[in-house]
């Protein structure tokens, strides 16, 4: 188990390094440069050269990458070109908004999706099952920016609920307002996520229910409740747990859209700003952090698997 | 008559009494600039926030576009046009408590005209090329001596690049927290969210500003802006309000929609150096195939003003050429045929759009649809992000046609620069523009500028589709919102709110 974890960690580090290399290469390929983004179209070539020199952009790319990587290994993500601030400080501040959204959305989505999915599986083919299917299909196909806007109009403009339409100025200085500002974004993200999860839970439970050991359990005369909760769900949970881990990572990225609609200064909007400003070190920093989350989640899921499924061994 | 006069006076007095001190407003702007000192970093949104609110210059452009006193109370121009003598306002303090003096003015403009931008950190030394020297014969006076007359000199001093900060202030600090002499001090910049301005208690104009606090919130999404305004999280959408949202808000008495002509021209530009756009017949044909009225109605729901050259109606020396080369598809087809393009052998080219600008993008898409209806034109659209656009179109002129809004006032001079991305190289135009700059008086200057506007239109050096509207909205509690859009800044010194 210990050796396995160590091996996985080593693999994770290689993955992260490859991710940084990939991002750095991709940024070199897209046109545009940070100095021009800062100075705009009226800037003269002399202005641009002066700024590039100040930002250290006149050095060759490989040199820039190596010095950035050296910084990362020392635990220093460097300075943002656009904001002239330490990147770690920017990312920590943004994670302080995006992580609560992602965690709360995932919790809410699970609380909604698991019981509904089980219900739909048990009553497969009934009107309830059909209702859940249609609703979840809607949740999947409706774009979240539209859902978000509808929520704003329904809850704030019409029903006059005292919720802010965007993250308040001053942020967490005013915790109630800040939390209130996250209610609708969490609902929006959770709805999309739950729609996807509910289908997965339903499918997974249905598949387990059709297996031999369930038939055996029922033949033994066990109560349906015991069959379901003691035997079926534990097995049905395996694929759901896997997906939950991956879903966490994909939500980190999916929040970009919701953050735009709700004017939330989270990690998603930071990455948009970084890309459009061609703030290379900042893009690399954000990607590194997101990739780290993904790798970590995968690792956690694999380790959890062992706990849930005795057939998995870590030799 | 007398009675009406009395009522009028009383009404005015009533207004004066009603002005409330205190309160705060939140204004939505589209983008978050990279920094806040317009002498170091360019961008229209920087000026919108800091110009005349935080930082001031010797003179300023008021919302009507007039150049009026600011840190200088008056000025005298010598008959030769070579000497400008400014009398400085006395007793002015910067927000950090230091005195504003003639030495700050000297330091500022010596930094500005230093051609070594690496050392000075100042943008556009080319603007200040004509300054031979700057002196201060006494603490109240600053004298600029020019190498040659320059009719744009006062205008240059009213530009955002000419704003003045304390001479001791480190540039890196001024970038993130500018210190000036304006009615508001720069309190905080919450990255990604907003900028907070607070009342300057020592402002030199008695009784101003009215507001305690002004927040500028960065919110790029038009629908999110509208929702914020309706929910009361925002008080003002400063500009770039989507036309369809303007229509919705204008039906609601809780909001006031404002629309006017600013200084931004939507220019569908040609690469004049690239065949076939180096052929004036082709350029004219494309202008004739463009139905500007339909674009204003269709793409902008009527918001916008038709123009025919590189100037907006509110600007000085404007000549109305809006019906020059007016929509005439038959004539367009005839000219294209003359140049060798027919339905069987159409002219194919790509039209570049930048994704970030909602107005220009719609106008461009609708314009391409018009061009493709003509027959001998086959135009494809390519949308990229603004940064890509800057590099490809603007820096390398690697394009055929594009559209972008040119926000700056008085920017017709860009056509005098053959290296500018339009690659328009007309010795005659360059001569006219020099004549304008060096003219001995305003009448002669306007004559030259009028001729320059006409020449551009005759040459069809671009398609000037419309003067983009300054379009925004505010909640009814906001009073005295500036009713002109010809200043680089959104001046809020005299704005107040009903409690």
PDB file of N, CA and C in Angstrom, chain A residues 216-258:
ATOM      1  N   UNK A 216     -29.536 -13.938  -5.471  1.00  0.00           N
ATOM      2  CA  UNK A 216     -29.273 -14.869  -4.366  1.00  0.00           C
ATOM      3  C   UNK A 216     -29.781 -14.284  -3.058  1.00  0.00           C
ATOM      4  N   UNK A 217     -29.427 -13.028  -2.838  1.00  0.00           N
ATOM      5  CA  UNK A 217     -29.842 -12.369  -1.591  1.00  0.00           C
ATOM      6  C   UNK A 217     -31.356 -12.370  -1.466  1.00  0.00           C
ATOM      7  N   UNK A 218     -32.025 -12.068  -2.586  1.00  0.00           N
ATOM      8  CA  UNK A 218     -33.487 -12.037  -2.532  1.00  0.00           C
ATOM      9  C   UNK A 218     -34.035 -13.437  -2.301  1.00  0.00           C
ATOM     10  N   UNK A 219     -33.383 -14.428  -2.944  1.00  0.00           N
ATOM     11  CA  UNK A 219     -33.845 -15.817  -2.801  1.00  0.00           C
ATOM     12  C   UNK A 219     -33.728 -16.271  -1.361  1.00  0.00           C
ATOM     13  N   UNK A 220     -32.652 -15.757  -0.665  1.00  0.00           N
ATOM     14  CA  UNK A 220     -32.478 -16.100   0.745  1.00  0.00           C
ATOM     15  C   UNK A 220     -33.618 -15.551   1.584  1.00  0.00           C
ATOM     16  N   UNK A 221     -34.427 -14.687   0.984  1.00  0.00           N
ATOM     17  CA  UNK A 221     -35.561 -14.142   1.713  1.00  0.00           C
ATOM     18  C   UNK A 221     -35.238 -12.882   2.484  1.00  0.00           C
ATOM     19  N   UNK A 222     -34.095 -12.250   2.160  1.00  0.00           N
ATOM     20  CA  UNK A 222     -33.763 -10.981   2.817  1.00  0.00           C
ATOM     21  C   UNK A 222     -34.775  -9.909   2.430  1.00  0.00           C
ATOM     22  N   UNK A 223     -34.998  -9.007   3.373  1.00  0.00           N
ATOM     23  CA  UNK A 223     -35.921  -7.911   3.078  1.00  0.00           C
ATOM     24  C   UNK A 223     -35.327  -7.032   1.967  1.00  0.00           C
ATOM     25  N   UNK A 224     -36.191  -6.450   1.154  1.00  0.00           N
ATOM     26  CA  UNK A 224     -35.744  -5.628   0.023  1.00  0.00           C
ATOM     27  C   UNK A 224     -34.823  -4.497   0.497  1.00  0.00           C
ATOM     28  N   UNK A 225     -35.148  -3.940   1.676  1.00  0.00           N
ATOM     29  CA  UNK A 225     -34.358  -2.856   2.243  1.00  0.00           C
ATOM     30  C   UNK A 225     -32.906  -3.317   2.460  1.00  0.00           C
ATOM     31  N   UNK A 226     -32.772  -4.492   3.060  1.00  0.00           N
ATOM     32  CA  UNK A 226     -31.440  -5.030   3.359  1.00  0.00           C
ATOM     33  C   UNK A 226     -30.691  -5.323   2.061  1.00  0.00           C
ATOM     34  N   UNK A 227     -31.408  -5.903   1.108  1.00  0.00           N
ATOM     35  CA  UNK A 227     -30.785  -6.208  -0.194  1.00  0.00           C
ATOM     36  C   UNK A 227     -30.212  -4.925  -0.787  1.00  0.00           C
ATOM     37  N   UNK A 228     -31.053  -3.912  -0.761  1.00  0.00           N
ATOM     38  CA  UNK A 228     -30.673  -2.668  -1.409  1.00  0.00           C
ATOM     39  C   UNK A 228     -29.517  -2.008  -0.679  1.00  0.00           C
ATOM     40  N   UNK A 229     -29.663  -1.796   0.612  1.00  0.00           N
ATOM     41  CA  UNK A 229     -28.684  -0.977   1.337  1.00  0.00           C
ATOM     42  C   UNK A 229     -27.423  -1.744   1.703  1.00  0.00           C
ATOM     43  N   UNK A 230     -27.560  -3.060   1.960  1.00  0.00           N
ATOM     44  CA  UNK A 230     -26.386  -3.791   2.422  1.00  0.00           C
ATOM     45  C   UNK A 230     -25.586  -4.335   1.226  1.00  0.00           C
ATOM     46  N   UNK A 231     -26.281  -4.733   0.201  1.00  0.00           N
ATOM     47  CA  UNK A 231     -25.588  -5.402  -0.896  1.00  0.00           C
ATOM     48  C   UNK A 231     -25.467  -4.555  -2.151  1.00  0.00           C
ATOM     49  N   UNK A 232     -26.572  -4.022  -2.573  1.00  0.00           N
ATOM     50  CA  UNK A 232     -26.568  -3.357  -3.880  1.00  0.00           C
ATOM     51  C   UNK A 232     -25.790  -2.047  -3.860  1.00  0.00           C
ATOM     52  N   UNK A 233     -26.085  -1.185  -2.879  1.00  0.00           N
ATOM     53  CA  UNK A 233     -25.537   0.168  -2.926  1.00  0.00           C
ATOM     54  C   UNK A 233     -24.024   0.199  -2.773  1.00  0.00           C
ATOM     55  N   UNK A 234     -23.516  -0.709  -1.936  1.00  0.00           N
ATOM     56  CA  UNK A 234     -22.071  -0.677  -1.747  1.00  0.00           C
ATOM     57  C   UNK A 234     -21.358  -0.953  -3.077  1.00  0.00           C
ATOM     58  N   UNK A 235     -21.937  -1.848  -3.854  1.00  0.00           N
ATOM     59  CA  UNK A 235     -21.344  -2.151  -5.154  1.00  0.00           C
ATOM     60  C   UNK A 235     -21.611  -1.055  -6.176  1.00  0.00           C
ATOM     61  N   UNK A 236     -22.801  -0.490  -6.075  1.00  0.00           N
ATOM     62  CA  UNK A 236     -23.148   0.562  -7.039  1.00  0.00           C
ATOM     63  C   UNK A 236     -22.347   1.832  -6.781  1.00  0.00           C
ATOM     64  N   UNK A 237     -21.823   1.970  -5.545  1.00  0.00           N
ATOM     65  CA  UNK A 237     -21.114   3.202  -5.193  1.00  0.00           C
ATOM     66  C   UNK A 237     -19.776   3.334  -5.919  1.00  0.00           C
ATOM     67  N   UNK A 238     -19.190   2.185  -6.307  1.00  0.00           N
ATOM     68  CA  UNK A 238     -17.846   2.237  -6.894  1.00  0.00           C
ATOM     69  C   UNK A 238     -17.714   3.207  -8.079  1.00  0.00           C
ATOM     70  N   UNK A 239     -18.492   3.000  -9.141  1.00  0.00           N
ATOM     71  CA  UNK A 239     -18.329   3.943 -10.268  1.00  0.00           C
ATOM     72  C   UNK A 239     -18.708   5.375  -9.880  1.00  0.00           C
ATOM     73  N   UNK A 240     -19.644   5.529  -8.949  1.00  0.00           N
ATOM     74  CA  UNK A 240     -20.085   6.873  -8.560  1.00  0.00           C
ATOM     75  C   UNK A 240     -18.948   7.612  -7.860  1.00  0.00           C
ATOM     76  N   UNK A 241     -18.240   6.922  -6.972  1.00  0.00           N
ATOM     77  CA  UNK A 241     -17.117   7.554  -6.264  1.00  0.00           C
ATOM     78  C   UNK A 241     -16.036   7.987  -7.252  1.00  0.00           C
ATOM     79  N   UNK A 242     -15.736   7.111  -8.198  1.00  0.00           N
ATOM     80  CA  UNK A 242     -14.750   7.456  -9.220  1.00  0.00           C
ATOM     81  C   UNK A 242     -15.124   8.751  -9.916  1.00  0.00           C
ATOM     82  N   UNK A 243     -16.374   8.791 -10.357  1.00  0.00           N
ATOM     83  CA  UNK A 243     -16.826   9.946 -11.125  1.00  0.00           C
ATOM     84  C   UNK A 243     -16.858  11.200 -10.259  1.00  0.00           C
ATOM     85  N   UNK A 244     -17.221  11.042  -8.975  1.00  0.00           N
ATOM     86  CA  UNK A 244     -17.255  12.208  -8.094  1.00  0.00           C
ATOM     87  C   UNK A 244     -15.884  12.880  -8.038  1.00  0.00           C
ATOM     88  N   UNK A 245     -14.833  12.085  -7.966  1.00  0.00           N
ATOM     89  CA  UNK A 245     -13.483  12.641  -7.941  1.00  0.00           C
ATOM     90  C   UNK A 245     -13.184  13.428  -9.204  1.00  0.00           C
ATOM     91  N   UNK A 246     -13.534  12.833 -10.329  1.00  0.00           N
ATOM     92  CA  UNK A 246     -13.283  13.506 -11.600  1.00  0.00           C
ATOM     93  C   UNK A 246     -14.172  14.737 -11.744  1.00  0.00           C
ATOM     94  N   UNK A 247     -15.399  14.617 -11.225  1.00  0.00           N
ATOM     95  CA  UNK A 247     -16.362  15.699 -11.315  1.00  0.00           C
ATOM     96  C   UNK A 247     -15.844  16.924 -10.551  1.00  0.00           C
ATOM     97  N   UNK A 248     -15.187  16.668  -9.420  1.00  0.00           N
ATOM     98  CA  UNK A 248     -14.620  17.765  -8.639  1.00  0.00           C
ATOM     99  C   UNK A 248     -13.647  18.560  -9.506  1.00  0.00           C
ATOM    100  N   UNK A 249     -12.794  17.832 -10.213  1.00  0.00           N
ATOM    101  CA  UNK A 249     -11.806  18.502 -11.056  1.00  0.00           C
ATOM    102  C   UNK A 249     -12.473  19.252 -12.207  1.00  0.00           C
ATOM    103  N   UNK A 250     -13.470  18.622 -12.801  1.00  0.00           N
ATOM    104  CA  UNK A 250     -14.083  19.285 -13.958  1.00  0.00           C
ATOM    105  C   UNK A 250     -14.896  20.505 -13.525  1.00  0.00           C
ATOM    106  N   UNK A 251     -15.420  20.474 -12.293  1.00  0.00           N
ATOM    107  CA  UNK A 251     -16.152  21.642 -11.785  1.00  0.00           C
ATOM    108  C   UNK A 251     -15.220  22.827 -11.592  1.00  0.00           C
ATOM    109  N   UNK A 252     -13.968  22.548 -11.189  1.00  0.00           N
ATOM    110  CA  UNK A 252     -12.986  23.623 -11.046  1.00  0.00           C
ATOM    111  C   UNK A 252     -12.890  24.411 -12.340  1.00  0.00           C
ATOM    112  N   UNK A 253     -12.995  23.695 -13.455  1.00  0.00           N
ATOM    113  CA  UNK A 253     -12.876  24.338 -14.765  1.00  0.00           C
ATOM    114  C   UNK A 253     -14.238  24.894 -15.202  1.00  0.00           C
ATOM    115  N   UNK A 254     -15.305  24.147 -14.878  1.00  0.00           N
ATOM    116  CA  UNK A 254     -16.648  24.554 -15.307  1.00  0.00           C
ATOM    117  C   UNK A 254     -17.109  25.852 -14.651  1.00  0.00           C
ATOM    118  N   UNK A 255     -16.506  26.200 -13.502  1.00  0.00           N
ATOM    119  CA  UNK A 255     -16.947  27.421 -12.832  1.00  0.00           C
ATOM    120  C   UNK A 255     -16.646  28.674 -13.655  1.00  0.00           C
ATOM    121  N   UNK A 256     -15.760  28.570 -14.659  1.00  0.00           N
ATOM    122  CA  UNK A 256     -15.426  29.737 -15.490  1.00  0.00           C
ATOM    123  C   UNK A 256     -16.691  30.438 -15.974  1.00  0.00           C
ATOM    124  N   UNK A 257     -17.613  29.641 -16.534  1.00  0.00           N
ATOM    125  CA  UNK A 257     -18.831  30.203 -17.112  1.00  0.00           C
ATOM    126  C   UNK A 257     -19.674  30.875 -16.038  1.00  0.00           C
ATOM    127  N   UNK A 258     -19.863  30.179 -14.935  1.00  0.00           N
ATOM    128  CA  UNK A 258     -20.720  30.692 -13.874  1.00  0.00           C
ATOM    129  C   UNK A 258     -20.102  31.942 -13.243  1.00  0.00           C
TER     130      UNK A 258
END
